[in-house]
mmCIF file of C-alpha atoms and ligand atoms in Angstrom:
data_model
loop_
_atom_site.group_PDB
_atom_site.id
_atom_site.type_symbol
_atom_site.label_atom_id
_atom_site.label_comp_id
_atom_site.label_asym_id
_atom_site.label_seq_id
_atom_site.Cartn_x
_atom_site.Cartn_y
_atom_site.Cartn_z
ATOM 1 C CA MET A 1 0.000 0.000 0.000
ATOM 2 C CA ASN A 2 1.115 3.568 -0.445
ATOM 3 C CA ASP A 3 -0.232 6.751 1.041
ATOM 4 C CA LYS A 4 -0.328 8.817 -2.126
ATOM 5 C CA LYS A 5 -3.511 10.726 -2.782
ATOM 6 C CA ILE A 6 -5.795 9.157 -5.331
ATOM 7 C CA VAL A 7 -6.447 11.206 -8.462
ATOM 8 C CA PHE A 8 -9.266 10.434 -10.876
ATOM 9 C CA SER A 9 -10.110 12.261 -14.081
ATOM 10 C CA GLY A 10 -12.104 11.535 -17.204
ATOM 11 C CA ILE A 11 -12.083 12.778 -20.765
ATOM 12 C CA GLN A 12 -14.697 12.302 -23.459
ATOM 13 C CA PRO A 13 -13.817 10.613 -26.745
ATOM 14 C CA SER A 14 -15.533 13.248 -28.815
ATOM 15 C CA GLY A 15 -13.950 15.903 -31.000
ATOM 16 C CA ASN A 16 -10.259 16.320 -31.677
ATOM 17 C CA LEU A 17 -7.829 17.090 -28.900
ATOM 18 C CA HIS A 18 -6.191 20.496 -29.242
ATOM 19 C CA ILE A 19 -3.231 22.208 -27.598
ATOM 20 C CA GLY A 20 -5.591 23.740 -24.995
ATOM 21 C CA ASN A 21 -6.545 20.243 -23.775
ATOM 22 C CA TYR A 22 -2.879 19.269 -23.756
ATOM 23 C CA LEU A 23 -1.424 22.363 -22.110
ATOM 24 C CA GLY A 24 -4.356 22.914 -19.734
ATOM 25 C CA ALA A 25 -5.110 19.352 -18.635
ATOM 26 C CA ILE A 26 -3.230 16.355 -20.022
ATOM 27 C CA GLN A 27 0.283 17.740 -19.515
ATOM 28 C CA ARG A 28 -0.565 18.243 -15.838
ATOM 29 C CA TRP A 29 -1.884 14.707 -15.484
ATOM 30 C CA VAL A 30 1.337 13.443 -17.061
ATOM 31 C CA ASP A 31 3.602 15.575 -14.860
ATOM 32 C CA ASN A 32 1.853 14.466 -11.654
ATOM 33 C CA GLN A 33 1.938 10.732 -12.259
ATOM 34 C CA ASP A 34 4.625 10.191 -9.627
ATOM 35 C CA ALA A 35 3.087 12.494 -7.050
ATOM 36 C CA TYR A 36 -0.355 10.837 -7.130
ATOM 37 C CA ASP A 37 -1.930 7.442 -7.519
ATOM 38 C CA SER A 38 -3.578 8.352 -10.830
ATOM 39 C CA ILE A 39 -6.570 6.852 -12.616
ATOM 40 C CA PHE A 40 -7.655 8.180 -16.040
ATOM 41 C CA CYS A 41 -10.800 7.143 -17.809
ATOM 42 C CA ILE A 42 -12.008 7.550 -21.387
ATOM 43 C CA VAL A 43 -15.667 8.237 -20.747
ATOM 44 C CA ASP A 44 -17.563 6.681 -23.633
ATOM 45 C CA LEU A 45 -20.734 6.274 -21.553
ATOM 46 C CA HIS A 46 -20.732 10.041 -21.121
ATOM 47 C CA ALA A 47 -20.164 10.595 -24.844
ATOM 48 C CA ILE A 48 -23.455 8.894 -25.776
ATOM 49 C CA THR A 49 -25.502 11.364 -23.734
ATOM 50 C CA VAL A 50 -25.649 13.267 -27.033
ATOM 51 C CA PRO A 51 -26.067 11.483 -30.392
ATOM 52 C CA GLN A 52 -22.931 9.715 -31.721
ATOM 53 C CA ASP A 53 -22.201 7.769 -34.858
ATOM 54 C CA ALA A 54 -21.170 4.246 -33.785
ATOM 55 C CA GLU A 55 -18.126 3.882 -36.054
ATOM 56 C CA GLU A 56 -16.980 7.407 -35.344
ATOM 57 C CA LEU A 57 -17.233 6.825 -31.584
ATOM 58 C CA ARG A 58 -15.099 3.668 -31.857
ATOM 59 C CA THR A 59 -12.510 5.535 -33.939
ATOM 60 C CA GLN A 60 -12.407 8.491 -31.564
ATOM 61 C CA THR A 61 -12.091 6.233 -28.522
ATOM 62 C CA ARG A 62 -9.029 4.419 -29.943
ATOM 63 C CA LYS A 63 -7.559 7.708 -31.120
ATOM 64 C CA LEU A 64 -7.952 9.311 -27.701
ATOM 65 C CA ALA A 65 -6.318 6.318 -26.026
ATOM 66 C CA GLY A 66 -3.384 6.543 -28.460
ATOM 67 C CA LEU A 67 -3.056 10.279 -27.908
ATOM 68 C CA LEU A 68 -3.113 10.027 -24.121
ATOM 69 C CA LEU A 69 -0.353 7.408 -24.283
ATOM 70 C CA ALA A 70 1.586 9.501 -26.802
ATOM 71 C CA CYS A 71 1.301 12.536 -24.516
ATOM 72 C CA GLY A 72 2.963 10.530 -21.763
ATOM 73 C CA ILE A 73 0.261 8.842 -19.706
ATOM 74 C CA ASP A 74 2.297 5.844 -18.595
ATOM 75 C CA PRO A 75 0.327 2.632 -18.006
ATOM 76 C CA ASP A 76 3.067 1.428 -15.653
ATOM 77 C CA ARG A 77 2.442 4.349 -13.333
ATOM 78 C CA SER A 78 -1.231 5.210 -13.953
ATOM 79 C CA VAL A 79 -4.414 3.290 -14.617
ATOM 80 C CA LEU A 80 -5.854 4.101 -18.064
ATOM 81 C CA PHE A 81 -9.079 2.452 -19.180
ATOM 82 C CA ILE A 82 -12.353 2.779 -21.069
ATOM 83 C CA GLN A 83 -15.395 3.478 -18.898
ATOM 84 C CA SER A 84 -17.733 0.980 -20.606
ATOM 85 C CA HIS A 85 -15.230 -1.821 -19.879
ATOM 86 C CA VAL A 86 -15.954 -1.544 -16.181
ATOM 87 C CA THR A 87 -19.639 -2.188 -15.546
ATOM 88 C CA ALA A 88 -19.419 -0.913 -11.966
ATOM 89 C CA HIS A 89 -19.686 2.672 -13.319
ATOM 90 C CA ALA A 90 -23.170 2.179 -14.744
ATOM 91 C CA GLU A 91 -24.220 0.101 -11.745
ATOM 92 C CA LEU A 92 -23.145 2.647 -9.167
ATOM 93 C CA ALA A 93 -24.707 5.431 -11.246
ATOM 94 C CA TRP A 94 -28.076 3.643 -10.947
ATOM 95 C CA ILE A 95 -27.793 3.375 -7.191
ATOM 96 C CA LEU A 96 -26.722 7.029 -6.873
ATOM 97 C CA ASN A 97 -29.686 8.039 -9.066
ATOM 98 C CA CYS A 98 -31.921 6.802 -6.304
ATOM 99 C CA VAL A 99 -30.495 9.281 -3.775
ATOM 100 C CA THR A 100 -30.120 12.257 -6.145
ATOM 101 C CA PRO A 101 -33.021 14.733 -6.325
ATOM 102 C CA VAL A 102 -33.938 15.608 -9.916
ATOM 103 C CA ASN A 103 -33.806 19.322 -9.192
ATOM 104 C CA TRP A 104 -30.091 19.077 -8.309
ATOM 105 C CA LEU A 105 -29.517 17.932 -11.887
ATOM 106 C CA GLU A 106 -31.855 20.404 -13.541
ATOM 107 C CA ARG A 107 -29.834 23.318 -12.249
ATOM 108 C CA MET A 108 -26.468 22.162 -13.642
ATOM 109 C CA THR A 109 -25.000 24.775 -15.987
ATOM 110 C CA GLN A 110 -23.539 22.279 -18.443
ATOM 111 C CA TYR A 111 -26.875 20.451 -18.666
ATOM 112 C CA LYS A 112 -28.729 23.688 -19.433
ATOM 113 C CA GLN A 113 -26.178 24.656 -22.095
ATOM 114 C CA LYS A 114 -26.100 21.251 -23.772
ATOM 115 C CA ALA A 115 -29.877 20.733 -23.555
ATOM 116 C CA ALA A 116 -30.435 24.061 -25.311
ATOM 117 C CA LYS A 117 -28.534 22.692 -28.316
ATOM 118 C CA GLN A 118 -30.499 19.414 -28.613
ATOM 119 C CA LYS A 119 -33.796 18.860 -30.410
ATOM 120 C CA SER A 120 -34.644 16.091 -27.997
ATOM 121 C CA VAL A 121 -32.959 15.897 -24.610
ATOM 122 C CA SER A 122 -32.108 12.389 -23.381
ATOM 123 C CA THR A 123 -32.540 11.273 -19.780
ATOM 124 C CA GLY A 124 -28.824 10.420 -19.969
ATOM 125 C CA LEU A 125 -27.897 14.054 -20.548
ATOM 126 C CA LEU A 126 -29.724 15.078 -17.376
ATOM 127 C CA ASP A 127 -28.123 12.155 -15.554
ATOM 128 C CA TYR A 128 -24.588 12.882 -16.838
ATOM 129 C CA PRO A 129 -23.278 14.295 -13.524
ATOM 130 C CA VAL A 130 -24.528 11.280 -11.549
ATOM 131 C CA LEU A 131 -22.471 8.997 -13.785
ATOM 132 C CA GLN A 132 -19.535 11.349 -13.258
ATOM 133 C CA ALA A 133 -20.068 11.082 -9.487
ATOM 134 C CA ALA A 134 -20.044 7.286 -9.811
ATOM 135 C CA ASP A 135 -16.738 7.461 -11.743
ATOM 136 C CA ILE A 136 -15.088 9.461 -8.999
ATOM 137 C CA LEU A 137 -16.609 7.769 -5.927
ATOM 138 C CA LEU A 138 -15.876 4.203 -7.093
ATOM 139 C CA TYR A 139 -12.151 4.776 -6.597
ATOM 140 C CA ASP A 140 -12.295 6.737 -3.323
ATOM 141 C CA ALA A 141 -10.621 9.561 -5.240
ATOM 142 C CA ASP A 142 -9.275 12.451 -3.154
ATOM 143 C CA LEU A 143 -8.583 14.812 -6.039
ATOM 144 C CA VAL A 144 -10.188 15.444 -9.410
ATOM 145 C CA PRO A 145 -8.033 17.502 -11.800
ATOM 146 C CA VAL A 146 -10.400 19.280 -14.186
ATOM 147 C CA GLY A 147 -11.032 22.603 -15.852
ATOM 148 C CA GLU A 148 -13.047 25.349 -14.200
ATOM 149 C CA ASP A 149 -16.181 24.276 -16.114
ATOM 150 C CA GLN A 150 -16.248 20.976 -14.190
ATOM 151 C CA ARG A 151 -16.110 22.501 -10.709
ATOM 152 C CA GLN A 152 -19.899 22.339 -10.370
ATOM 153 C CA HIS A 153 -19.951 18.626 -11.197
ATOM 154 C CA VAL A 154 -17.332 17.872 -8.559
ATOM 155 C CA GLU A 155 -19.331 19.888 -6.000
ATOM 156 C CA LEU A 156 -22.407 17.858 -6.942
ATOM 157 C CA THR A 157 -20.383 14.657 -6.485
ATOM 158 C CA ARG A 158 -19.608 15.776 -2.933
ATOM 159 C CA ASP A 159 -23.285 16.541 -2.309
ATOM 160 C CA ILE A 160 -24.354 13.121 -3.574
ATOM 161 C CA ALA A 161 -21.643 11.377 -1.524
ATOM 162 C CA ARG A 162 -22.601 13.324 1.598
ATOM 163 C CA ARG A 163 -26.270 12.513 1.129
ATOM 164 C CA PHE A 164 -25.564 8.804 0.598
ATOM 165 C CA ASN A 165 -23.307 8.694 3.662
ATOM 166 C CA HIS A 166 -26.090 10.347 5.648
ATOM 167 C CA LEU A 167 -28.968 8.172 4.365
ATOM 168 C CA HIS A 168 -27.019 4.925 4.630
ATOM 169 C CA SER A 169 -23.775 4.543 6.514
ATOM 170 C CA GLU A 170 -20.403 6.156 5.948
ATOM 171 C CA THR A 171 -19.455 4.855 2.483
ATOM 172 C CA PHE A 172 -17.752 7.438 0.295
ATOM 173 C CA VAL A 173 -14.688 9.659 0.435
ATOM 174 C CA LEU A 174 -15.563 13.294 -0.378
ATOM 175 C CA PRO A 175 -13.398 14.354 -3.345
ATOM 176 C CA GLU A 176 -12.019 17.796 -4.116
ATOM 177 C CA ALA A 177 -11.619 19.487 -7.488
ATOM 178 C CA LEU A 178 -8.024 20.282 -8.424
ATOM 179 C CA ILE A 179 -8.206 23.276 -10.719
ATOM 180 C CA ALA A 180 -5.070 24.651 -12.347
ATOM 181 C CA LYS A 181 -4.100 28.164 -11.368
ATOM 182 C CA ALA A 182 -4.375 30.779 -14.060
ATOM 183 C CA GLY A 183 -1.923 30.376 -16.884
ATOM 184 C CA ALA A 184 -2.623 27.679 -19.363
ATOM 185 C CA ARG A 185 -5.955 28.881 -20.597
ATOM 186 C CA ILE A 186 -5.407 28.790 -24.317
ATOM 187 C CA MET A 187 -7.706 30.983 -26.369
ATOM 188 C CA GLY A 188 -9.020 30.540 -29.901
ATOM 189 C CA LEU A 189 -6.577 31.857 -32.502
ATOM 190 C CA ASP A 190 -9.402 33.265 -34.602
ATOM 191 C CA ASN A 191 -11.049 34.816 -31.550
ATOM 192 C CA PRO A 192 -8.746 35.374 -28.574
ATOM 193 C CA THR A 193 -11.629 36.267 -26.273
ATOM 194 C CA SER A 194 -13.091 32.756 -26.309
ATOM 195 C CA LYS A 195 -11.412 29.590 -25.062
ATOM 196 C CA MET A 196 -9.954 27.199 -27.640
ATOM 197 C CA SER A 197 -12.540 24.424 -27.872
ATOM 198 C CA LYS A 198 -13.080 21.076 -29.588
ATOM 199 C CA SER A 199 -16.516 21.930 -30.856
ATOM 200 C CA THR A 200 -16.024 24.616 -33.429
ATOM 201 C CA ASP A 201 -16.546 24.546 -37.134
ATOM 202 C CA THR A 202 -14.198 27.367 -37.987
ATOM 203 C CA ARG A 203 -11.071 26.289 -39.772
ATOM 204 C CA TYR A 204 -8.427 28.530 -38.190
ATOM 205 C CA HIS A 205 -9.628 28.335 -34.597
ATOM 206 C CA GLY A 206 -7.296 25.871 -32.915
ATOM 207 C CA ILE A 207 -4.222 23.684 -33.225
ATOM 208 C CA GLY A 208 -5.000 19.968 -33.087
ATOM 209 C CA LEU A 209 -2.438 17.649 -31.510
ATOM 210 C CA LEU A 210 -2.166 15.778 -34.798
ATOM 211 C CA ASP A 211 -2.195 18.786 -37.138
ATOM 212 C CA ASP A 212 0.586 18.739 -39.687
ATOM 213 C CA PRO A 213 3.166 21.541 -39.821
ATOM 214 C CA ASP A 214 1.592 23.315 -42.809
ATOM 215 C CA ASP A 215 -1.823 23.450 -41.144
ATOM 216 C CA ILE A 216 -0.260 24.805 -37.968
ATOM 217 C CA ARG A 217 1.628 27.487 -39.923
ATOM 218 C CA ALA A 218 -1.546 28.449 -41.818
ATOM 219 C CA THR A 219 -3.621 28.720 -38.630
ATOM 220 C CA VAL A 220 -1.047 30.736 -36.726
ATOM 221 C CA ARG A 221 -0.475 33.029 -39.704
ATOM 222 C CA ARG A 222 -4.180 33.951 -39.607
ATOM 223 C CA ALA A 223 -4.281 34.437 -35.823
ATOM 224 C CA VAL A 224 -6.031 37.628 -34.761
ATOM 225 C CA THR A 225 -3.658 40.214 -33.253
ATOM 226 C CA ASP A 226 -4.087 44.004 -32.988
ATOM 227 C CA SER A 227 -3.091 47.158 -34.793
ATOM 228 C CA GLY A 228 -0.160 47.876 -32.466
ATOM 229 C CA ARG A 229 3.345 46.463 -32.587
ATOM 230 C CA ASP A 230 4.328 45.650 -28.998
ATOM 231 C CA ILE A 231 5.142 42.019 -28.342
ATOM 232 C CA VAL A 232 4.529 41.884 -24.592
ATOM 233 C CA PHE A 233 2.486 39.774 -22.177
ATOM 234 C CA SER A 234 -0.562 41.841 -21.282
ATOM 235 C CA ALA A 235 -3.966 41.551 -19.630
ATOM 236 C CA ASP A 236 -5.325 44.317 -21.874
ATOM 237 C CA PRO A 237 -8.259 42.811 -23.867
ATOM 238 C CA GLU A 238 -6.955 44.695 -26.921
ATOM 239 C CA LYS A 239 -3.788 42.603 -26.760
ATOM 240 C CA ALA A 240 -5.507 39.265 -26.061
ATOM 241 C CA GLY A 241 -4.342 37.807 -29.383
ATOM 242 C CA VAL A 242 -0.664 38.644 -28.875
ATOM 243 C CA ASN A 243 -0.860 37.537 -25.251
ATOM 244 C CA ASN A 244 -2.297 34.184 -26.335
ATOM 245 C CA LEU A 245 0.452 33.670 -28.924
ATOM 246 C CA LEU A 246 3.089 34.485 -26.308
ATOM 247 C CA THR A 247 1.438 32.081 -23.841
ATOM 248 C CA ILE A 248 1.520 29.284 -26.405
ATOM 249 C CA TYR A 249 5.178 30.095 -27.125
ATOM 250 C CA GLN A 250 5.912 30.076 -23.410
ATOM 251 C CA VAL A 251 4.299 26.744 -22.597
ATOM 252 C CA PHE A 252 6.021 25.058 -25.501
ATOM 253 C CA THR A 253 9.484 26.549 -24.900
ATOM 254 C CA GLY A 254 9.458 26.765 -21.103
ATOM 255 C CA GLN A 255 11.160 30.196 -21.194
ATOM 256 C CA SER A 256 10.374 32.981 -18.716
ATOM 257 C CA SER A 257 8.171 35.938 -19.694
ATOM 258 C CA GLN A 258 11.185 38.243 -19.514
ATOM 259 C CA GLU A 259 13.310 36.044 -21.762
ATOM 260 C CA ILE A 260 10.502 35.885 -24.277
ATOM 261 C CA GLU A 261 9.836 39.629 -24.309
ATOM 262 C CA ASP A 262 13.575 40.296 -24.703
ATOM 263 C CA HIS A 263 13.730 37.769 -27.508
ATOM 264 C CA PHE A 264 10.932 39.454 -29.453
ATOM 265 C CA ALA A 265 11.939 43.065 -28.749
ATOM 266 C CA GLY A 266 12.177 44.934 -32.040
ATOM 267 C CA LYS A 267 10.595 42.114 -34.033
ATOM 268 C CA GLY A 268 7.217 42.255 -35.790
ATOM 269 C CA TYR A 269 4.002 40.225 -35.502
ATOM 270 C CA GLY A 270 5.020 38.260 -38.601
ATOM 271 C CA ASP A 271 8.168 37.049 -36.816
ATOM 272 C CA LEU A 272 6.151 36.270 -33.687
ATOM 273 C CA LYS A 273 3.727 34.112 -35.660
ATOM 274 C CA THR A 274 6.484 32.266 -37.470
ATOM 275 C CA GLU A 275 8.256 31.452 -34.234
ATOM 276 C CA VAL A 276 5.081 30.442 -32.396
ATOM 277 C CA ALA A 277 4.159 28.079 -35.222
ATOM 278 C CA GLU A 278 7.637 26.533 -35.196
ATOM 279 C CA ALA A 279 7.580 26.152 -31.385
ATOM 280 C CA ALA A 280 4.205 24.351 -31.601
ATOM 281 C CA ILE A 281 5.414 22.157 -34.468
ATOM 282 C CA GLU A 282 8.536 21.211 -32.498
ATOM 283 C CA GLY A 283 6.557 20.673 -29.279
ATOM 284 C CA LEU A 284 4.033 18.414 -30.980
ATOM 285 C CA ARG A 285 6.530 16.478 -33.080
ATOM 286 C CA PRO A 286 7.472 13.878 -30.430
ATOM 287 C CA ILE A 287 3.803 13.380 -29.506
ATOM 288 C CA GLN A 288 2.900 12.877 -33.155
ATOM 289 C CA GLN A 289 5.812 10.482 -33.688
ATOM 290 C CA ARG A 290 4.803 8.396 -30.683
ATOM 291 C CA TYR A 291 1.161 8.492 -31.760
ATOM 292 C CA ASN A 292 1.939 7.360 -35.313
ATOM 293 C CA LYS A 293 4.002 4.483 -33.996
ATOM 294 C CA LEU A 294 1.263 3.414 -31.559
ATOM 295 C CA ALA A 295 -1.433 3.740 -34.221
ATOM 296 C CA GLU A 296 0.365 1.129 -36.330
ATOM 297 C CA ASP A 297 -0.251 -1.359 -33.582
ATOM 298 C CA PRO A 298 -3.832 -1.008 -32.314
ATOM 299 C CA ALA A 299 -3.661 -4.468 -30.737
ATOM 300 C CA THR A 300 -1.088 -3.192 -28.248
ATOM 301 C CA ILE A 301 -3.291 -0.245 -27.324
ATOM 302 C CA ASP A 302 -6.256 -2.597 -26.865
ATOM 303 C CA LYS A 303 -4.124 -4.826 -24.616
ATOM 304 C CA LEU A 304 -3.011 -1.885 -22.468
ATOM 305 C CA LEU A 305 -6.607 -0.742 -22.134
ATOM 306 C CA GLU A 306 -7.736 -4.232 -21.171
ATOM 307 C CA ALA A 307 -5.048 -4.383 -18.484
ATOM 308 C CA GLY A 308 -6.184 -0.943 -17.299
ATOM 309 C CA ALA A 309 -9.798 -2.131 -17.129
ATOM 310 C CA GLU A 310 -8.738 -5.199 -15.165
ATOM 311 C CA GLU A 311 -7.009 -2.994 -12.600
ATOM 312 C CA ALA A 312 -9.985 -0.606 -12.506
ATOM 313 C CA ARG A 313 -12.311 -3.565 -11.851
ATOM 314 C CA ARG A 314 -10.035 -4.803 -9.092
ATOM 315 C CA ARG A 315 -10.063 -1.400 -7.424
ATOM 316 C CA SER A 316 -13.755 -0.582 -7.843
ATOM 317 C CA THR A 317 -15.251 -3.960 -6.897
ATOM 318 C CA PRO A 318 -14.818 -3.521 -3.114
ATOM 319 C CA THR A 319 -16.421 -0.051 -3.248
ATOM 320 C CA LEU A 320 -19.451 -1.319 -5.132
ATOM 321 C CA LYS A 321 -19.777 -4.211 -2.715
ATOM 322 C CA ARG A 322 -19.656 -1.800 0.237
ATOM 323 C CA VAL A 323 -22.383 0.308 -1.402
ATOM 324 C CA LYS A 324 -24.608 -2.701 -2.027
ATOM 325 C CA GLU A 325 -24.231 -3.855 1.561
ATOM 326 C CA HIS A 326 -25.130 -0.419 2.877
ATOM 327 C CA VAL A 327 -28.165 -0.185 0.579
ATOM 328 C CA GLY A 328 -29.436 -3.586 1.731
ATOM 329 C CA PHE A 329 -28.772 -5.875 -1.224
ATOM 330 C CA ILE A 330 -27.940 -9.543 -0.715
ATOM 331 C CA ILE A 331 -24.364 -10.058 -1.889
ATOM 332 C CA PRO A 332 -23.932 -13.363 -3.753
ATOM 333 C CA ASP A 333 -20.979 -15.546 -2.746
ATOM 334 C CA SER A 334 -19.328 -15.644 -6.160
HETATM 335 P P1 AMP B 401 -13.016 19.291 -22.956
HETATM 336 O O1 AMP B 401 -12.303 19.698 -24.212
HETATM 337 O O2 AMP B 401 -14.022 20.316 -22.523
HETATM 338 O O3 AMP B 401 -13.512 17.880 -22.966
HETATM 339 O O4 AMP B 401 -11.925 19.359 -21.796
HETATM 340 C C1 AMP B 401 -10.967 18.366 -21.491
HETATM 341 C C2 AMP B 401 -9.958 18.999 -20.545
HETATM 342 O O5 AMP B 401 -9.154 20.005 -21.227
HETATM 343 C C3 AMP B 401 -10.617 19.710 -19.348
HETATM 344 O O6 AMP B 401 -9.921 19.410 -18.157
HETATM 345 C C4 AMP B 401 -10.483 21.197 -19.693
HETATM 346 O O7 AMP B 401 -10.354 22.000 -18.552
HETATM 347 C C5 AMP B 401 -9.206 21.278 -20.545
HETATM 348 N N1 AMP B 401 -9.311 22.369 -21.561
HETATM 349 C C6 AMP B 401 -10.218 22.417 -22.552
HETATM 350 N N2 AMP B 401 -10.043 23.529 -23.322
HETATM 351 C C7 AMP B 401 -8.982 24.214 -22.792
HETATM 352 C C8 AMP B 401 -8.297 25.447 -23.146
HETATM 353 N N3 AMP B 401 -8.659 26.174 -24.208
HETATM 354 N N4 AMP B 401 -7.250 25.849 -22.386
HETATM 355 C C9 AMP B 401 -6.860 25.103 -21.314
HETATM 356 N N5 AMP B 401 -7.461 23.934 -20.920
HETATM 357 C C10 AMP B 401 -8.511 23.477 -21.648
HETATM 358 N N1 LIG B 402 -17.423 15.732 -17.545
HETATM 359 C C1 LIG B 402 -15.988 15.745 -17.774
HETATM 360 C C2 LIG B 402 -15.669 16.740 -18.928
HETATM 361 O O1 LIG B 402 -16.486 17.002 -19.758
HETATM 362 C C3 LIG B 402 -15.490 14.367 -18.141
HETATM 363 C C4 LIG B 402 -15.619 13.410 -16.971
HETATM 364 C C5 LIG B 402 -16.422 12.317 -16.873
HETATM 365 C C6 LIG B 402 -14.876 13.488 -15.753
HETATM 366 N N2 LIG B 402 -16.245 11.684 -15.681
HETATM 367 C C7 LIG B 402 -15.305 12.356 -14.972
HETATM 368 C C8 LIG B 402 -13.924 14.367 -15.264
HETATM 369 C C9 LIG B 402 -14.810 12.142 -13.688
HETATM 370 C C10 LIG B 402 -13.413 14.126 -13.980
HETATM 371 C C11 LIG B 402 -13.860 13.038 -13.204
HETATM 372 O O2 LIG B 402 -14.538 17.230 -19.000
#
């Protein structure tokens, strides 16, 4: 046994991963693999809360697994698995449904936003945060590293856990959200006032982790800047575009703000864009090389995921058993 804190996080296999996901979330998961006992889950059950094409979902799930491995999630140090491979998630979600008031779910911001975009809203979409609570509570997770938008779901997880512990007996650990301090919030290149996101149809919005060098150069060349000429980090909304480019440069090169401003002193926005594009291309190259190698051998990825699922089953089975006992189910011998 070790006394490291348990970390759990999930990511949906929908849309293409971009540098915002990498710099804001995945890189942190990777860097903290030694500090925490980490469990990462590809949440396909969550993905189907909105319509998905079956083949596309399968493709995206494999691709996400390959990308997470290529980014440095190390199956020897962390558990990586696909949610639908571990039936305890759906089972615990059902039991938690029975202690979760509907009005707690109806007031979730993400539900309201997503429901507004659907013609017909599934029960699953409303129930999404209960499944997320099941994910987290099954592993007695202490910490949940997520973006700011997920804070409400982690709070709800605590509320559900507290209510279950109160209605039955003490069963669940109350988890805490681990939200990165300001910094790596990467903005859209075509619109530096909105966050870079997976779900956008505009061509020059983001940089995908698998984008080829010419696409990256084309996107960065079109990035919105301003009519000035100062290449400095700045909180001024006018300079949001330049600030975003400098932030991207910084996270890829690891240089200090001062070094970067000195480096660009006297240069123009054209030079800035060229160098940012090259820094991103260089930063992504090893990830892309590892991904391409892994993608040649999907059987190995499937094997790693199966081993991850096995470990996830081993770790979640006692929790589910504890829950069933506390609820009053008869536990079969086998
Ligand atoms: P999503 O793309 O919403 O599924 O988010 C997956 C993870 O990436 C979450 O932990 C987000 O907080 C993080 N993330 C998404 N977009 C950005 C961004 N533009 N900048 C930094 N982090 C992001
Ligand atoms: N809802 C999360 C998102 O959209 C994904 C997720 C599912 C998750 N289950 C989780 C995140 C458990 C953290 C913990 O980003």
